[in-house]
Coordinates of C-alpha atoms in Angstrom, one line a residue:
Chain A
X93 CA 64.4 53.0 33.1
X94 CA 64.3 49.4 31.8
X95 CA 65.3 46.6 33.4
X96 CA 68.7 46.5 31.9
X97 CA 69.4 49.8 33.1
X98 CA 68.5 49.3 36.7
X99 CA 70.9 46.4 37.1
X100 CA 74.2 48.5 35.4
X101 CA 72.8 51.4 36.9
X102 CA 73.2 49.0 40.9
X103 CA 75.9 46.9 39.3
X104 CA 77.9 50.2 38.0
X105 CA 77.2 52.4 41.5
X106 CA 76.1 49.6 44.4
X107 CA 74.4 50.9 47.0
X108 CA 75.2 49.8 50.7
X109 CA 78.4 48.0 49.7
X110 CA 80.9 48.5 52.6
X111 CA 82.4 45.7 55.1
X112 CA 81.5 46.1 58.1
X113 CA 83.7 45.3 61.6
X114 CA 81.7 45.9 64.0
X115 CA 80.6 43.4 66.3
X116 CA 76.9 44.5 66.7
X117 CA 76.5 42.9 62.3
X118 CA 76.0 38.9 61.7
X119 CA 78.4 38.3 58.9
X120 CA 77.4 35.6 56.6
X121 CA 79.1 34.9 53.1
X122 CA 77.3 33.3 50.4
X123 CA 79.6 31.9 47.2
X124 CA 78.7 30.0 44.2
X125 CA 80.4 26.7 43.8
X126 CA 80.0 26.4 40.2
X127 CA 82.1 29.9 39.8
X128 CA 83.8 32.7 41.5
X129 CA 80.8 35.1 42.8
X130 CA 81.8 35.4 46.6
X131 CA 80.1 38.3 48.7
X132 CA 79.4 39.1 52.5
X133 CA 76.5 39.7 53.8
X134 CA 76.2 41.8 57.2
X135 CA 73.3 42.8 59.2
X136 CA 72.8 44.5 62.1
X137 CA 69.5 43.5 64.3
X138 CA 68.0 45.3 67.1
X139 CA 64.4 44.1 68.7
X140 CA 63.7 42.2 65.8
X141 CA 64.7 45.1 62.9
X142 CA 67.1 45.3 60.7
X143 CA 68.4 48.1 61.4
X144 CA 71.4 48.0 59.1
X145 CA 72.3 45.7 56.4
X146 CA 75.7 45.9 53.7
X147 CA 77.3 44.1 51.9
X148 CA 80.8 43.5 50.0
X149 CA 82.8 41.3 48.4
X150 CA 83.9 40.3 44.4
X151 CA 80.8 39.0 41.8
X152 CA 79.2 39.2 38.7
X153 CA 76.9 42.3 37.8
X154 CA 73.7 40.2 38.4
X155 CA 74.9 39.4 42.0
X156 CA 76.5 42.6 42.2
X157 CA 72.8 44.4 41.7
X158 CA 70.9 42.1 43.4
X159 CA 72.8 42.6 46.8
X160 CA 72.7 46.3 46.1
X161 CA 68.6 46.4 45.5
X162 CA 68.1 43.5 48.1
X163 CA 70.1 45.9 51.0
X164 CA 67.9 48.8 49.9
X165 CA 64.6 46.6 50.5
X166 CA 65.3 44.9 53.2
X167 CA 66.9 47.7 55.5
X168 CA 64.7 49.2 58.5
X169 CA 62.1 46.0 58.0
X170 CA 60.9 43.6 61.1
X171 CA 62.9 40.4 60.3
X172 CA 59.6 38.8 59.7
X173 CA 59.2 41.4 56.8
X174 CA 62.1 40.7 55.7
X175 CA 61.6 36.8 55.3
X176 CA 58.7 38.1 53.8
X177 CA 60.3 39.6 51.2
X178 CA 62.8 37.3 50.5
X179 CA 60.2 33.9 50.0
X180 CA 58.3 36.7 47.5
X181 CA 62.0 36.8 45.5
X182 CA 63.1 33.1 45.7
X183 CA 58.9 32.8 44.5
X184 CA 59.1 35.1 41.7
X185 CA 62.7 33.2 40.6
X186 CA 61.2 30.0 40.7
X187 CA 58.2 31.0 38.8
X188 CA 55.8 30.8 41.5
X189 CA 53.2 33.0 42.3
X190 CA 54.4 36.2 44.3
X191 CA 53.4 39.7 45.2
X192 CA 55.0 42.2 42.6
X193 CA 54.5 45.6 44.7
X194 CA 57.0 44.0 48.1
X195 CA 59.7 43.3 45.7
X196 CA 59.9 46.8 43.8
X197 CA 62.8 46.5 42.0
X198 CA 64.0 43.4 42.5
X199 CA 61.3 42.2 39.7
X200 CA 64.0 43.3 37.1
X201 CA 65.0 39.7 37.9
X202 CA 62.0 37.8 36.8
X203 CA 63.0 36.4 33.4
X204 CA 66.6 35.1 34.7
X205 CA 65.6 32.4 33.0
X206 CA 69.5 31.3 32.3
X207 CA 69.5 28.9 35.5
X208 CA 73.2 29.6 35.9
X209 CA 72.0 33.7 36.2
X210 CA 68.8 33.0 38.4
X211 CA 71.6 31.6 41.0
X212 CA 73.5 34.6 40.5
X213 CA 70.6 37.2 41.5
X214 CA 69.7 34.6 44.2
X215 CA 73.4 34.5 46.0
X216 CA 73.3 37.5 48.3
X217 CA 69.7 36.0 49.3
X218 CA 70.9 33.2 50.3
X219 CA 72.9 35.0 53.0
X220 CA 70.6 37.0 54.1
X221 CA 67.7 34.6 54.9
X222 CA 70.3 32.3 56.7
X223 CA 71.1 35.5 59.3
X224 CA 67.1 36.7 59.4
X225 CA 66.2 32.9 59.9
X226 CA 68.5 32.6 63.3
X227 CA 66.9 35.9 64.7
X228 CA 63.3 35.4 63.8
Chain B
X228 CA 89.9 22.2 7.9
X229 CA 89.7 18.3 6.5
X230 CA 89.5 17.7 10.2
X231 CA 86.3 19.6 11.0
X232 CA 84.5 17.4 9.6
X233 CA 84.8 14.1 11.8
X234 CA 84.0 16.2 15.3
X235 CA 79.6 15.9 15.0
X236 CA 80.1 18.8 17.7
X237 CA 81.2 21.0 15.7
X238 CA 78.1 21.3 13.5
X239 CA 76.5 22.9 16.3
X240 CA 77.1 26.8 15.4
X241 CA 79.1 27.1 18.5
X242 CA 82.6 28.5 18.5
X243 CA 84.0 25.8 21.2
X244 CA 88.0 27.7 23.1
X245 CA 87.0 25.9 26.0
X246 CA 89.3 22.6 25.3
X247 CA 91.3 22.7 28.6
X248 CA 88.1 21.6 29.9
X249 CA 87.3 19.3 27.8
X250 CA 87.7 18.0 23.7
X251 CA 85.5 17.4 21.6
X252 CA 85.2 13.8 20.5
X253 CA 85.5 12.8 16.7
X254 CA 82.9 10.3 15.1
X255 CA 85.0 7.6 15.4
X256 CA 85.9 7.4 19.1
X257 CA 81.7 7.9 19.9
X258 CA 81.1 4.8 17.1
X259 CA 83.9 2.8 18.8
X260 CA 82.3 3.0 21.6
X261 CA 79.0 2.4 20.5
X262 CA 80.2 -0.8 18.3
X263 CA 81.2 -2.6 22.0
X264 CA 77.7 -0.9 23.4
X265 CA 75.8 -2.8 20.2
X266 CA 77.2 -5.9 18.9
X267 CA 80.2 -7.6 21.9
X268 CA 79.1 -5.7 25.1
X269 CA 80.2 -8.6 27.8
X270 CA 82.8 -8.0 30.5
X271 CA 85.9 -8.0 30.2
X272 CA 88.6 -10.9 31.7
X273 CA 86.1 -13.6 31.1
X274 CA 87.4 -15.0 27.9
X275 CA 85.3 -17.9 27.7
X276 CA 83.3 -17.4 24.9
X277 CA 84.1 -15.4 21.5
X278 CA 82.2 -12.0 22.1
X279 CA 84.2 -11.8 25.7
X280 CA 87.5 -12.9 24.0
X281 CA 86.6 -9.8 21.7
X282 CA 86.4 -7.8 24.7
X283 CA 89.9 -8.7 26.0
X284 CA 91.5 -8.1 22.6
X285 CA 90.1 -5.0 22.0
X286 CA 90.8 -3.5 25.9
X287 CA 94.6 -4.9 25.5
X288 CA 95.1 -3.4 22.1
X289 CA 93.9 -0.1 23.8
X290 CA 96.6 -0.3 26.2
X291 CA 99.3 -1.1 23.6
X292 CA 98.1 2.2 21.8
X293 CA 98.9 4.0 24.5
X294 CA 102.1 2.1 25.3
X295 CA 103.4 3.3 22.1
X296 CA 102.0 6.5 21.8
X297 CA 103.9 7.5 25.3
X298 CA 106.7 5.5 24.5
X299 CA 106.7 3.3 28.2
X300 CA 108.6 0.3 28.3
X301 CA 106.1 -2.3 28.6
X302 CA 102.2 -2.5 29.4
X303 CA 103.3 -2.9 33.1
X304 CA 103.3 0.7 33.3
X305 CA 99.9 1.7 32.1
X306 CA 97.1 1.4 34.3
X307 CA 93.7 2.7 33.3
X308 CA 92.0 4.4 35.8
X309 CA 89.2 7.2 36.0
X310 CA 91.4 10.1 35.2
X311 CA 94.3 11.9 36.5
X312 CA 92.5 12.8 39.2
X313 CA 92.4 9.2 40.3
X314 CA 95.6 8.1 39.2
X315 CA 97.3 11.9 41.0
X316 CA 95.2 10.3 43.9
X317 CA 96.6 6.9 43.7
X318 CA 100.2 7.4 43.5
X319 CA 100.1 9.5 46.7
X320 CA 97.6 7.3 49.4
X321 CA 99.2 4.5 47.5
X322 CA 102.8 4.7 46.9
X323 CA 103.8 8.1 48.9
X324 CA 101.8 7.3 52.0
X325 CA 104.0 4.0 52.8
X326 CA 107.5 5.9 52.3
X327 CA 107.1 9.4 53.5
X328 CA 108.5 10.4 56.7
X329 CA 107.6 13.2 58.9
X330 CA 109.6 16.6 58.1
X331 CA 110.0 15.7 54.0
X332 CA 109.1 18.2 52.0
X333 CA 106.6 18.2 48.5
X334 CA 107.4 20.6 46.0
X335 CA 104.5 22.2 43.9
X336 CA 103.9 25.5 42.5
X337 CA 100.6 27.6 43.4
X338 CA 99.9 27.2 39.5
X339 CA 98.7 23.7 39.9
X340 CA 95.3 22.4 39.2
X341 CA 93.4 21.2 42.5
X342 CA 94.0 17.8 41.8
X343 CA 97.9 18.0 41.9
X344 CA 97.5 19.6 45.2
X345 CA 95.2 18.6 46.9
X346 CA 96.5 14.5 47.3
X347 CA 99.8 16.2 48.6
X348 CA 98.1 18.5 51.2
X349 CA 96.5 15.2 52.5
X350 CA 99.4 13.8 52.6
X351 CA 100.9 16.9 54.4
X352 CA 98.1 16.7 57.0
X353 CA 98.5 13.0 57.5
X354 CA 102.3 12.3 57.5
X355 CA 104.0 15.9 58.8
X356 CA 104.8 16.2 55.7
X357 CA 106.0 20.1 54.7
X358 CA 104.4 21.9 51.1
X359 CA 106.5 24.3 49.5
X360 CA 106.0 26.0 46.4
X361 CA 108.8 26.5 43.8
X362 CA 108.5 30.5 42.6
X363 CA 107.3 31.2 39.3
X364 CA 108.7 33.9 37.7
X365 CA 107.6 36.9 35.8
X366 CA 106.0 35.3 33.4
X367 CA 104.6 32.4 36.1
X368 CA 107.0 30.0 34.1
X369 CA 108.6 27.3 36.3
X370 CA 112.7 27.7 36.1
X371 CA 115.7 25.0 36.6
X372 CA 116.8 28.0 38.8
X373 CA 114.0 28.1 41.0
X374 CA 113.7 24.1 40.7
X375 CA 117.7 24.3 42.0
X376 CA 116.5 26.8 44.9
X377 CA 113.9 25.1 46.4
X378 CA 115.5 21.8 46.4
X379 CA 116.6 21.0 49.9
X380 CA 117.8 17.5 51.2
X381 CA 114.7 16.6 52.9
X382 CA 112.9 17.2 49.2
X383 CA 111.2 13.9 48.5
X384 CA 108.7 14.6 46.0
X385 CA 108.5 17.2 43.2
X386 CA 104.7 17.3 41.5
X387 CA 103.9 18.9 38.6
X388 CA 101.5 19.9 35.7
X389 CA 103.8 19.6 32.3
X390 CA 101.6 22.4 31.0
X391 CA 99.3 24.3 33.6
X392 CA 95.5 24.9 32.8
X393 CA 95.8 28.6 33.4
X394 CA 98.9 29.8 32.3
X395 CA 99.6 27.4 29.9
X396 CA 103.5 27.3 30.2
X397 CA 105.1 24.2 29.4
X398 CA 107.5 23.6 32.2
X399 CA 111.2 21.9 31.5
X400 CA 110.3 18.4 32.5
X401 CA 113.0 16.5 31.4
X402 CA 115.7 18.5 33.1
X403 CA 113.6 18.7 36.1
X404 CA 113.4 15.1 36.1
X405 CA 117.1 14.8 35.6
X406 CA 118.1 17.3 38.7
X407 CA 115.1 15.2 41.1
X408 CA 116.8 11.9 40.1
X409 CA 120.4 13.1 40.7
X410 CA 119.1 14.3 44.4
X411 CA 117.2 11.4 45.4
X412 CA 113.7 12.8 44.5
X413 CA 110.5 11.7 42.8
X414 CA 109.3 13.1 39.9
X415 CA 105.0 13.3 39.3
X416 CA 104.1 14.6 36.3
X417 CA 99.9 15.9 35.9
X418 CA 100.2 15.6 32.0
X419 CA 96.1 16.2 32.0
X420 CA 96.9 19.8 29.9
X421 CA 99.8 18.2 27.7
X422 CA 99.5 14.6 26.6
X423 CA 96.8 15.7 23.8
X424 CA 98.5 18.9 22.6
X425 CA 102.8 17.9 22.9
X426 CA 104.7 14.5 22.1
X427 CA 105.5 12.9 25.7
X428 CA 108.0 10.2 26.0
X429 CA 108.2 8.4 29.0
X430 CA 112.0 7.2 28.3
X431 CA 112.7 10.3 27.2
X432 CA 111.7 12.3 30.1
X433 CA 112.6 10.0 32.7
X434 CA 109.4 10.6 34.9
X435 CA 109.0 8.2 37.7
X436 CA 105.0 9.2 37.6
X437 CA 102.7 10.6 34.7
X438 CA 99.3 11.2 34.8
X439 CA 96.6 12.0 32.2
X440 CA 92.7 11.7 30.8
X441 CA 91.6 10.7 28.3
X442 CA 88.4 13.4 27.4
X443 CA 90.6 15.9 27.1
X444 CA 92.7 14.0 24.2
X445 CA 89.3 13.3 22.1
X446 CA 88.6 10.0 23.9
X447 CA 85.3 9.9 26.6
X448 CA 85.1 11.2 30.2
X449 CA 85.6 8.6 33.0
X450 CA 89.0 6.9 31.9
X451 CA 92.6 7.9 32.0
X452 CA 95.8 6.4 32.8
X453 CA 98.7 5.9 35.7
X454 CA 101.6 5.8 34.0
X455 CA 104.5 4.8 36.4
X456 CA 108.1 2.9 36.5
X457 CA 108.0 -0.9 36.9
X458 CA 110.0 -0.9 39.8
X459 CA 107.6 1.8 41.3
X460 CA 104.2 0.4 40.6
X461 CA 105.4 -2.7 41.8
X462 CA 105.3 -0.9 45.5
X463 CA 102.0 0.5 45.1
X464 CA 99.7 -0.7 47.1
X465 CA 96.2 -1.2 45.2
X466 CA 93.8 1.7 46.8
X467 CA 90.9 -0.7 45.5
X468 CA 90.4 -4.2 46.2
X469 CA 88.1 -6.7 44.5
X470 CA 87.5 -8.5 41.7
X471 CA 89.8 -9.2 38.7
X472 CA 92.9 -7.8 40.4
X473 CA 93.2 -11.1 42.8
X474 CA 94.6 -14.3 42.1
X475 CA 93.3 -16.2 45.2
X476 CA 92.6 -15.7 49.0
X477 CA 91.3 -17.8 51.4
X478 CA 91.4 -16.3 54.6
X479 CA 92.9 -12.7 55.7
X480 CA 96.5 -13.4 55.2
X481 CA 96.1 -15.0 52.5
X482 CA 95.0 -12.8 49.5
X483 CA 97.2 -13.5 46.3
X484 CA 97.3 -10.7 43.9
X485 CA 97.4 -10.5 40.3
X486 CA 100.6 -8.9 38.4
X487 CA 101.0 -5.4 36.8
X488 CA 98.9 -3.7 35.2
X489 CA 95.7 -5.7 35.7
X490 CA 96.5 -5.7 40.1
X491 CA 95.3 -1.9 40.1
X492 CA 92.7 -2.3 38.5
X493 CA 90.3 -4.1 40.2
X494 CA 86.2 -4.3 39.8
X495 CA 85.0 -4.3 35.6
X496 CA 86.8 -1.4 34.2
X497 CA 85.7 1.1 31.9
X498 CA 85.6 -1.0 29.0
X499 CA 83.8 1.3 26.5
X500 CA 85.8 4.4 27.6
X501 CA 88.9 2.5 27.3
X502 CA 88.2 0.9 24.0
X503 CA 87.2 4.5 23.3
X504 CA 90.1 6.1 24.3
X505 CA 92.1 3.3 22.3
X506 CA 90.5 5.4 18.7
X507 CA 91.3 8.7 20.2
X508 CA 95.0 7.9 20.7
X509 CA 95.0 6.5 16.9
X510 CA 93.3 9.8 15.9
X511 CA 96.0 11.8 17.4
X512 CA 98.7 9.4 15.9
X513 CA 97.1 10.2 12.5
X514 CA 97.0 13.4 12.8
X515 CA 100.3 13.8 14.2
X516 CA 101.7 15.5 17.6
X517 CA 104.3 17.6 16.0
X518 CA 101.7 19.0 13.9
X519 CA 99.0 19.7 16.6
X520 CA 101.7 21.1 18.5
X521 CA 102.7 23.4 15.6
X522 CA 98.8 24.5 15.0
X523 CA 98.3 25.3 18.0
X524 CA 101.2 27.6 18.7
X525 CA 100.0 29.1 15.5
X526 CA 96.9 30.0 16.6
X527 CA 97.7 31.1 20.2
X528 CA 99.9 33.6 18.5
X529 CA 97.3 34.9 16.1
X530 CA 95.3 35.0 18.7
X531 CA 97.9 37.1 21.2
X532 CA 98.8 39.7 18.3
X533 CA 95.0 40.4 17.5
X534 CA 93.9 40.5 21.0
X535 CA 97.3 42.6 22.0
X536 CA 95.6 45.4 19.9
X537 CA 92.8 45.8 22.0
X538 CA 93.3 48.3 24.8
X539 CA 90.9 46.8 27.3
X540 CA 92.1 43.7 26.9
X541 CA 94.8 42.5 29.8
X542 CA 96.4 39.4 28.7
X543 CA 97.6 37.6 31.9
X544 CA 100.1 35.0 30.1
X545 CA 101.3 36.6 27.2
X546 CA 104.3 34.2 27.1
X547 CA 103.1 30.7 26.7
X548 CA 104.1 27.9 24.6
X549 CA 100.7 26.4 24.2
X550 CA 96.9 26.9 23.1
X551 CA 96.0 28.8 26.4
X552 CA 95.0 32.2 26.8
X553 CA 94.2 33.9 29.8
X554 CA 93.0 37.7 29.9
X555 CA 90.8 40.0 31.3
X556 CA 88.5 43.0 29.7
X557 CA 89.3 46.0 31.9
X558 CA 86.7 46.5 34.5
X559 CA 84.2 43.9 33.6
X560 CA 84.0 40.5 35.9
X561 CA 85.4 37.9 33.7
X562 CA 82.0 35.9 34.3
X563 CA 79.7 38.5 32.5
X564 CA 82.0 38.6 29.6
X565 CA 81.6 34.8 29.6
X566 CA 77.9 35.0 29.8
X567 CA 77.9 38.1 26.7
X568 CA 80.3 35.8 24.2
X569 CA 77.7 32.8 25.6
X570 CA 75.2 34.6 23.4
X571 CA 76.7 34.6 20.4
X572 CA 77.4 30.7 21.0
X573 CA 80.8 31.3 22.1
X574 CA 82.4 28.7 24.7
X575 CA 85.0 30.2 27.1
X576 CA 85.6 29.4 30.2
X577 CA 85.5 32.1 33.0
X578 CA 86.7 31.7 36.7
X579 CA 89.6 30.6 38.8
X580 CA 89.8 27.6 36.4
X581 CA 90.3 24.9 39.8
X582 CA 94.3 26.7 40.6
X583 CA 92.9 28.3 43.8
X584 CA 96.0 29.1 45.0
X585 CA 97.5 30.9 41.8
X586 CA 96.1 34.0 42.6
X587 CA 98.5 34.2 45.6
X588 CA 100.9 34.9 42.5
X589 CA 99.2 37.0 39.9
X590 CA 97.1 38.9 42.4
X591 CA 94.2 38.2 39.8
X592 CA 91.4 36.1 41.4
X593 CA 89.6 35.4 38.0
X594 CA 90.0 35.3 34.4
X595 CA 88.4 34.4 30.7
X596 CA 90.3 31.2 29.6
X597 CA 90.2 30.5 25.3
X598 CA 91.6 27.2 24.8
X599 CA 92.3 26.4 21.2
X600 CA 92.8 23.3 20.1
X601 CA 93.9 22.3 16.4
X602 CA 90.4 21.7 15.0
X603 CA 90.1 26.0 15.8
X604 CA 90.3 28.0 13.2
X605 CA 91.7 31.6 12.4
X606 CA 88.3 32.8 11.4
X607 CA 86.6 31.6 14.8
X608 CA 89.6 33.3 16.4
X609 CA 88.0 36.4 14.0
X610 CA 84.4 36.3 14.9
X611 CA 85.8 36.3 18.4
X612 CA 88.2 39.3 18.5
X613 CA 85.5 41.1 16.7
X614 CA 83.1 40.4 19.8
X615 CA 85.6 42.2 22.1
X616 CA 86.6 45.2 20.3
X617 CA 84.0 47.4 21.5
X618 CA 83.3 47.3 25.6
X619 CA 80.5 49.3 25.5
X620 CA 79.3 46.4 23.5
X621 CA 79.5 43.9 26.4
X622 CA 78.6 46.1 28.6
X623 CA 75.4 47.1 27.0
X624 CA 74.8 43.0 26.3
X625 CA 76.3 41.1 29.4
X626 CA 72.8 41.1 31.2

């Protein structure tokens, strides 16, 4: 598949996208100010794993996908892993150096090179990093 | 078009609908500008010397432009500010603030743009005052029905756009105005969407308040005007203090302030934007409101009746009396069909266009915005349509 296809294929059928209630998830939402991308992030932590993360919530395909691929990644990881993983994405985005095999699909992302889009497949990070950063 | 030509930004290959947002600027307002930048660039309200003389001449005759082209009763009335933002902003921390009582009640609509609602839930907050939206109606137009309904006798203000930036539906000022006045209420008027595409006449209308700016008339960002009654003006209190807007002071209680128009507008002003804006209102004079207005309508409905055609395409106010066109494409989030038409150089805009409340009406939380404006033409309109016609299209191209 090529990259294009990846992200409809995540955008078109996202996996992990459900709200979740229950207390035992950190909620975090994540919005763009410059438009109307707006998603939630939640993740559920035990001894330092994630043992659960979801998201849900109204965006673009790019942030659509990304939250879809990023859930798939980061779920059953240490938290450590996980912030791992997400300074390897914000790397690759920013054009820094970074480890290709961690990131698996989430290098479908690398030539965002529309600023406005690289914020876009950065959103649901955003969140994510903010909950794993609080539990580390 | 023999306008086409004078806008430099339109020999960029792009296909610019996004003219709620902002105009595009003709050669002559950027020149205007660039003549005070280049050859009598001093401050203004210093007369003493010829270049600085220049300067007061050519910020005055500005004014009188506008005067005329809004038909107020005397430069009194016009105040240059930043924009309607300031000026929405003034008229309530400085006029409303000193007069409203606890338990009066604000009439908006959830159409408005932030900045004709946010001042008034200030207000709210700080006061006790009570926000209450007229209903739209089916089509999201404002009625003198609803206007009658919500009207209660505590209703001290009513505030609104005379055309809104989503729904573009120009509302019955001037019998609104009529009805406030005969019930003891003040009218505001946010005429950011309508003082560049309509003919407004202060007298004519009977507003107490009207607000617009100047770059979305063809005239450069960071100026706009306060238009308000005499009488009213005279009670508002300056939000800014400072130079050229005093007379004298001496001590604390006494601070002498200058007359109308030049007492709200204190520190140097904009001079190049206003001189600026000054050219853009003689553009639009040239060109003619009637006609813009007519063009317009013109191509809104040629747009409509193409656009009608195409099955995924949801129009969200197909009943609108200006250039604005709000829609969706059917299962595609209205920001990757901004970021498809974005490649082939095609400005729209796509969002909740700053009327974060409007969804609590339409039920739609974002849209694709075109808005024309009368340099547009009916084969951009063409191109356009043409990109929309097949969804697979955008689909297969949105990323």
């Amino acid at each position: 598949m090529d990259k294009r296809e990846i992200i409809l294929q995540h955008y078109s059928k996202p996996q992990n996208k459900k709200r979740m209630e229950s207390e035992e998830y950190t909620k975090e939402n994540t919005r763009n100010s410059s438009c109307i991308d707006n998603l939630d992030i939640y993740i559920k932590i035990k001894d330092s794993y994630i043992e659960d993360i979801t998201f849900d919530g109204e965006a673009c395909a790019i942030s659509i996908s990304s939250a879809s691929i990023m859930t798939k990644n980061l779920n059953k990881k240490s938290v450590r892993e996980g912030l791992e993983y997400i300074k390897n994405f914000e790397n690759m985005l920013n054009e820094k150096e970074y480890e290709q095999n961690i990131l698996k699909e989430a290098i479908v992302y690398e030539n965002t090179k529309n600023t406005s889009r690289k914020t876009c497949a950065w959103l649901p990070y955003d969140a994510a990093k903010k909950i794993l950063e609080k539990n580390i | 078009m023999v306008f086409r030509e004078d806008f430099p930004m339109l020999n960029k290959d792009i296909i610019y609908f996004d003219n709620s947002a902002t105009s595009l600027k003709p050669k002559k307002v950027i020149d205007k500008m660039v003549d005070y930048y280049e050859n009598y660039g001093a401050n203004a309200h210093r007369g003493d010397y010829d270049i600085s003389y220049k300067v007061d001449i050519e910020y005055e005759n500005a004014r009188d432009e506008i005067v005329e082209f809004i038909n107020a009763k005397s430069k009194e009335e016009v105040i240059f500010t930043s924009g309607a933002t300031e000026s929405l902003n003034m008229i309530a921390q400085g006029f409303f603030a000193n007069i409203v009582e606890a338990g009066d009640e604000i009439l908006i609509t959830t159409s408005e743009h932030a900045s004709n609602v946010l001042p008034w839930f200030r207000l709210a907050n700080d006061y006790g005052c009570v926000i209450n939206f007229i209903p739209l109606d089916e089509n999201l137009h404002v009625t003198m029905e609803n206007v009658k309904k919500s009207i209660t006798p505590k209703t001290k203000i009513i505030a609104l756009a005379q055309i809104t930036n989503v729904v573009g539906d120009v509302r019955p000022i001037k019998e609104i105005a009529k009805l406030a006045h005969e019930n003891n209420i003040f009218l505001v008027v946010d005429g950011a969407q309508s003082a560049a595409h309509m003919k407004v006449d202060m007298q004519d209308l009977d507003v107490d308040f009207f607000v617009f700016s100047a770059h979305k008339m063809l005239g450069p960002t960071g100026v706009g005007v306060l238009y308000g009654k005499k009488e009213l003006l005279e009670n508002l209190e300056p939000i800014n203090l400072g130079g050229g807007m005093n007379e004298s002071f001496d001590n604390p209680k006494e601070i002498y302030l200058k007359d109308l128009p030049t007492r709200l507008e204190a520190g140097t002003p904009n001079i190049a934007g206003v001189i600026g804006f000054g050219e853009a209102i003689k553009y639009l004079k040239n060109v003619g409101m009637e006609q813009i207005s007519e063009r317009e309508r013109h191509l809104r409905e040629y747009l409509v009746e193409k656009l009608v055609r195409i099955p995924h395409i949801d129009i969200i106010n197909l009943e609108a009396d200006s250039g604005i066109v709000t829609f969706n494409v059917d299962g595609i989030f209205s920001q990757d069909v901004a970021y498809y038409l974005n490649k082939y150089n095609v400005c729209v805009r796509a969002g909740n266009h700053c009327a974060k409340i409007l969804k609590n009406s339409t039920g739609v939380t974002n849209s694709i915005r075109v808005s024309l404006s009368f340099y547009n033409t009916e084969s951009e309109i063409d191109e356009f349509v043409e990109l929309l016609k097949n969804k697979e299209k955008i689909m297969e191209e949105m990323i």
